[in-house]
Amino acid sequence: MDGILNIYKESGYTSFDVVAKLRRILNQKKIGHTGTLDPAAIGVLPVCVGKATKLCSLLTDGTKTYETVLLLGTITDTLDMEGQVIKTCPVECTNTEAERCVMSFLGEQEQIPPMYSALKVNGKRLYDLARAGVTVERKPRKVVFYELDILEINLPRIRLRVKCSKGTYIRSLCNDIGEALGCGGCMEKLIRTGSGGFSIESALTLSEVEKLMEAGGIEKALIPVDKIFENIPKAVTLPEFDKTVRNGGKIARAAFDSHSRSEAGKGDVRLYDSEGTFIGIYSFMPESDMFRPKKIFY
């Protein structure tokens, strides 16, 4: 069983819980998720199964989209409503001031990861240190907010749609906006609506996956590995080169069928053997005029 499942993570589960439950449902050990969601958060969590686990790092690097509710005037230790309230402040800004502040975060920003996060410092998870009452210095990281859409302002709440780069913490964004407005703030609600090319509209709950598995229809829900690379030109080998590419060997352009030779440029190709089996991604080497394996899935 190989492919990607677009999972709708429900509230109360960690991303690791989802993986553990899917291992039982699918009777498959080789499973990995593509980007941690906090237990209280809901939404899209692509999960890689079997050979598709080689895609985990690639899919994690993709852009993410969220809908979130920022609650101004409330500051918590976790930067969301799951933590302890440590301070409350009056919210005295106007709608216009709030809007202007939110939009100032558009583009590249420096963001400090929250203490309650899965990042490691000296081999220890930050959330483990936080729970032990230890606070350590975290270096700011570059993140990008490609889109910030204000869906509703009903102070002290602001509902936002966010499209951002990997490694972005929406909790930190809410905290930073609150600080910039002088009243503090935290994340009240979070929904991941998209991750890479996966959307919430087609996501399946764990119970839906279980029903499909019981009915023998799980293959319909599994997204094939090669579908992720549809934007890369396709190349098909001649039969006499099947063994070479199945073993991950380098090949020349002459190893492709006539159609592929004209389609393949001087970049990556999505390579199949002559029987139509997806082999992996091959990259062009200009110095030798050859193609070599970049990521093998065969």
Coordinates of C-alpha atoms in Angstrom, one line a residue:
M1 CA 0.0 0.0 0.0
D2 CA 1.7 3.2 -1.2
G3 CA 0.3 6.7 -1.6
I4 CA -0.8 9.9 0.2
L5 CA -4.0 10.2 2.3
N6 CA -5.4 13.6 2.8
I7 CA -6.5 13.4 6.4
Y8 CA -8.8 15.8 8.2
K9 CA -7.3 16.0 11.7
E10 CA -9.9 16.4 14.3
S11 CA -9.5 18.3 17.6
G12 CA -8.0 16.4 20.5
Y13 CA -5.6 14.4 18.4
T14 CA -1.9 15.1 18.0
S15 CA -0.4 14.5 14.6
F16 CA 1.4 11.5 16.0
D17 CA -1.9 10.2 17.3
V18 CA -3.2 10.3 13.7
V19 CA -0.2 8.3 12.5
A20 CA -0.6 5.7 15.3
K21 CA -4.3 5.2 14.5
L22 CA -3.7 4.9 10.8
R23 CA -1.0 2.2 11.4
R24 CA -3.7 0.2 13.1
I25 CA -6.5 0.9 10.6
L26 CA -4.3 0.2 7.5
N27 CA -2.2 -2.5 9.2
Q28 CA 0.8 -0.6 7.9
K29 CA 3.9 0.3 9.8
K30 CA 5.5 2.7 7.3
I31 CA 3.5 5.9 7.7
G32 CA 4.5 9.5 8.3
H33 CA 2.8 12.9 8.5
T34 CA 3.9 16.0 6.7
G35 CA 3.6 18.8 9.2
T36 CA 2.6 19.0 12.9
L37 CA -0.7 20.4 13.9
D38 CA -1.4 21.2 17.5
P39 CA -3.9 19.0 19.3
A40 CA -6.6 21.7 19.4
A41 CA -6.1 22.6 15.7
I42 CA -8.1 20.9 13.0
G43 CA -7.8 20.5 9.3
V44 CA -5.6 19.2 6.5
L45 CA -2.8 16.7 7.5
P46 CA -1.4 14.9 4.5
V47 CA -0.1 11.4 5.5
C48 CA 2.3 9.4 3.5
V49 CA 1.9 5.6 3.3
G50 CA 4.5 3.0 2.3
K51 CA 7.0 4.2 -0.4
A52 CA 5.3 7.6 -0.3
T53 CA 7.0 8.3 3.1
K54 CA 10.0 9.4 0.9
L55 CA 7.8 12.4 0.1
C56 CA 7.3 13.6 3.7
S57 CA 10.1 16.2 3.8
L58 CA 9.1 17.5 0.3
L59 CA 5.4 17.9 1.3
T60 CA 6.4 19.5 4.6
D61 CA 8.2 22.2 2.7
G62 CA 5.1 23.3 0.8
T63 CA 3.0 26.4 1.6
K64 CA 0.2 26.2 4.1
T65 CA -3.1 28.0 4.4
Y66 CA -5.0 28.6 7.6
E67 CA -8.1 30.3 9.0
T68 CA -7.5 31.5 12.5
V69 CA -9.2 33.6 15.2
L70 CA -7.0 36.1 17.1
L71 CA -8.3 37.1 20.5
L72 CA -6.8 40.4 21.5
G73 CA -6.3 41.4 25.2
T74 CA -5.5 37.9 26.4
I75 CA -2.0 36.6 26.9
T76 CA -1.3 32.9 27.6
D77 CA 1.8 30.8 28.3
T78 CA 1.2 28.7 25.2
L79 CA 0.1 31.6 22.9
D80 CA -3.3 29.9 22.4
M81 CA -6.4 29.2 24.6
E82 CA -5.1 25.8 25.6
G83 CA -2.6 27.4 28.0
Q84 CA -2.8 29.4 31.2
V85 CA -3.9 33.0 31.0
I86 CA -1.1 35.0 32.4
K87 CA -2.4 38.5 31.7
T88 CA -5.4 40.4 30.3
C89 CA -5.4 43.9 28.9
P90 CA -8.0 46.3 27.6
V91 CA -8.3 46.4 23.8
E92 CA -8.4 50.1 22.9
C93 CA -7.5 50.0 19.2
T94 CA -9.9 50.8 16.4
N95 CA -10.8 48.5 13.6
T96 CA -8.7 50.6 11.2
E97 CA -5.7 50.4 13.5
A98 CA -6.1 46.6 13.9
E99 CA -6.4 46.2 10.1
R100 CA -3.3 48.3 9.5
C101 CA -1.3 46.3 12.1
V102 CA -2.3 42.9 10.7
M103 CA -1.3 43.9 7.1
S104 CA 2.1 45.1 8.3
F105 CA 3.0 41.5 8.8
L106 CA 2.6 40.7 5.1
G107 CA 5.8 39.4 3.4
E108 CA 9.0 38.1 4.9
Q109 CA 9.2 38.3 8.7
E110 CA 11.4 37.2 11.6
Q111 CA 9.5 35.0 13.9
I112 CA 10.5 33.5 17.3
P113 CA 9.2 30.0 17.7
P114 CA 7.0 29.5 20.9
M115 CA 8.3 27.6 23.9
Y116 CA 5.4 25.2 23.5
S117 CA 6.5 23.7 20.2
A118 CA 8.1 20.5 19.0
L119 CA 11.4 22.1 18.0
K120 CA 14.5 20.7 19.6
V121 CA 17.2 22.7 21.5
N122 CA 20.2 20.7 22.6
G123 CA 18.3 17.5 21.9
K124 CA 15.3 18.4 24.0
R125 CA 11.8 19.3 22.8
L126 CA 10.9 22.9 23.6
Y127 CA 7.5 21.8 25.0
D128 CA 9.2 19.4 27.4
L129 CA 11.4 22.2 28.7
A130 CA 8.4 24.5 28.9
R131 CA 6.4 22.0 31.0
A132 CA 9.3 21.7 33.3
G133 CA 9.3 25.5 33.8
V134 CA 12.4 26.1 31.8
T135 CA 12.6 28.9 29.2
V136 CA 15.5 28.9 26.7
E137 CA 16.5 31.4 24.1
R138 CA 15.1 30.7 20.6
K139 CA 16.7 32.2 17.5
P140 CA 14.3 34.1 15.2
R141 CA 13.5 32.3 12.0
K142 CA 12.6 33.8 8.6
V143 CA 9.1 33.0 7.6
V144 CA 6.9 34.5 4.8
F145 CA 3.3 35.5 4.9
Y146 CA 2.2 35.4 1.2
E147 CA -1.4 36.4 2.0
L148 CA -3.1 37.9 5.0
D149 CA -6.9 38.3 4.5
I150 CA -9.0 39.8 7.2
L151 CA -12.3 38.0 7.1
E152 CA -14.0 39.7 10.0
I153 CA -13.1 42.2 12.8
N154 CA -15.3 42.1 15.8
L155 CA -13.0 43.3 18.6
P156 CA -11.5 41.8 20.6
R157 CA -11.6 39.1 17.9
I158 CA -10.1 39.2 14.4
R159 CA -10.7 36.3 12.0
L160 CA -7.9 35.9 9.4
R161 CA -7.0 33.8 6.4
V162 CA -3.3 33.2 6.2
K163 CA -1.1 31.7 3.5
C164 CA 2.4 31.2 4.7
S165 CA 5.7 29.4 4.3
K166 CA 6.8 26.2 6.1
G167 CA 7.8 26.5 9.7
T168 CA 5.4 29.4 10.5
Y169 CA 3.6 29.4 13.8
I170 CA 0.2 31.0 13.6
R171 CA 0.2 31.2 17.4
S172 CA 3.3 33.4 17.2
L173 CA 1.7 35.6 14.6
C174 CA -1.3 36.2 16.8
N175 CA 1.0 37.0 19.8
D176 CA 3.1 39.3 17.7
I177 CA 0.1 41.2 16.3
G178 CA -1.2 41.6 19.9
E179 CA 2.1 42.9 21.1
A180 CA 2.3 45.4 18.2
L181 CA -1.2 46.7 19.1
G182 CA -0.1 47.1 22.8
C183 CA -2.7 44.8 24.3
G184 CA -1.3 41.3 23.7
G185 CA -3.2 38.5 22.0
C186 CA -3.4 34.8 21.5
M187 CA -4.8 32.3 19.0
E188 CA -8.3 31.2 19.9
K189 CA -9.0 28.9 16.9
L190 CA -7.0 27.3 14.1
I191 CA -8.1 25.5 10.9
R192 CA -5.5 24.4 8.4
T193 CA -7.5 24.6 5.1
G194 CA -4.6 23.6 2.8
S195 CA -1.2 22.1 2.7
G196 CA 0.8 22.0 -0.5
G197 CA -1.7 20.8 -3.1
F198 CA -4.1 19.3 -0.5
S199 CA -7.3 21.0 0.5
I200 CA -9.8 20.6 3.3
E201 CA -12.7 19.9 0.9
S202 CA -11.3 16.5 0.0
A203 CA -9.9 15.6 3.4
L204 CA -11.1 12.4 5.1
T205 CA -11.6 11.8 8.8
L206 CA -10.1 8.7 10.5
S207 CA -13.5 7.1 10.8
E208 CA -14.1 7.6 7.1
V209 CA -10.7 6.0 6.3
E210 CA -11.6 3.1 8.6
K211 CA -14.9 2.6 6.7
L212 CA -13.2 2.6 3.4
M213 CA -10.6 0.1 4.6
E214 CA -13.4 -2.2 5.9
A215 CA -15.2 -1.9 2.6
G216 CA -12.1 -2.6 0.5
G217 CA -12.1 0.8 -1.1
I218 CA -9.0 2.4 0.5
E219 CA -7.1 2.4 -2.8
K220 CA -9.6 5.0 -4.1
A221 CA -8.6 7.4 -1.4
L222 CA -4.8 6.9 -1.8
I223 CA -3.3 9.6 -4.0
P224 CA -0.5 8.0 -6.2
V225 CA 3.0 9.2 -5.5
D226 CA 3.6 10.3 -9.1
K227 CA 0.5 12.6 -9.0
I228 CA 2.5 15.0 -6.8
F229 CA 5.0 15.5 -9.6
E230 CA 2.5 16.2 -12.4
N231 CA 4.1 19.6 -13.1
I232 CA 7.3 17.9 -14.1
P233 CA 7.7 16.6 -17.7
K234 CA 7.1 12.9 -18.1
A235 CA 9.7 10.5 -19.6
V236 CA 9.4 6.8 -20.5
T237 CA 12.3 4.5 -21.1
L238 CA 12.8 2.0 -23.9
P239 CA 12.4 -1.6 -22.7
E240 CA 16.1 -2.3 -22.9
F241 CA 16.8 0.3 -20.2
D242 CA 14.1 -0.8 -17.8
K243 CA 16.6 -2.8 -15.6
T244 CA 19.0 0.2 -15.5
V245 CA 16.4 2.6 -14.1
R246 CA 14.8 0.1 -11.8
N247 CA 18.3 -0.2 -10.2
G248 CA 18.7 3.6 -10.0
G249 CA 21.3 3.9 -12.8
K250 CA 22.1 6.9 -14.9
I251 CA 20.8 7.1 -18.4
A252 CA 21.2 9.2 -21.6
R253 CA 18.4 10.9 -23.4
A254 CA 18.7 8.1 -26.0
A255 CA 17.2 5.8 -23.4
F256 CA 13.8 7.6 -23.6
D257 CA 11.2 6.7 -26.1
S258 CA 10.9 9.0 -29.1
H259 CA 8.1 11.2 -27.6
S260 CA 9.9 11.6 -24.3
R261 CA 13.1 12.7 -26.0
S262 CA 11.4 15.8 -27.4
E263 CA 9.4 16.4 -24.2
A264 CA 12.3 16.2 -21.7
G265 CA 14.2 19.4 -21.4
K266 CA 17.4 20.1 -19.4
G267 CA 15.8 19.8 -16.0
D268 CA 14.0 17.2 -14.0
V269 CA 11.8 14.4 -15.5
R270 CA 9.2 12.2 -14.0
L271 CA 10.5 8.8 -15.1
Y272 CA 8.5 5.6 -15.9
D273 CA 9.8 2.3 -17.3
S274 CA 8.4 0.9 -20.5
E275 CA 5.6 -0.9 -18.6
G276 CA 4.3 2.4 -17.1
T277 CA 5.7 1.8 -13.6
F278 CA 6.7 5.1 -11.9
I279 CA 10.5 4.9 -11.1
G280 CA 11.1 8.4 -9.7
I281 CA 12.5 11.8 -10.4
Y282 CA 15.6 12.1 -12.6
S283 CA 17.7 15.2 -13.0
F284 CA 19.7 16.3 -16.0
M285 CA 23.5 16.6 -15.7
P286 CA 24.7 19.1 -18.3
E287 CA 28.4 18.2 -17.8
S288 CA 27.7 14.6 -19.1
D289 CA 24.5 15.1 -21.0
M290 CA 23.0 12.3 -18.8
F291 CA 20.1 12.0 -16.4
R292 CA 20.7 10.7 -12.8
P293 CA 18.2 9.7 -10.1
K294 CA 17.2 12.5 -7.7
K295 CA 14.4 10.6 -5.8
I296 CA 13.6 6.9 -6.5
F297 CA 10.2 5.4 -5.6
Y298 CA 10.4 2.1 -7.4

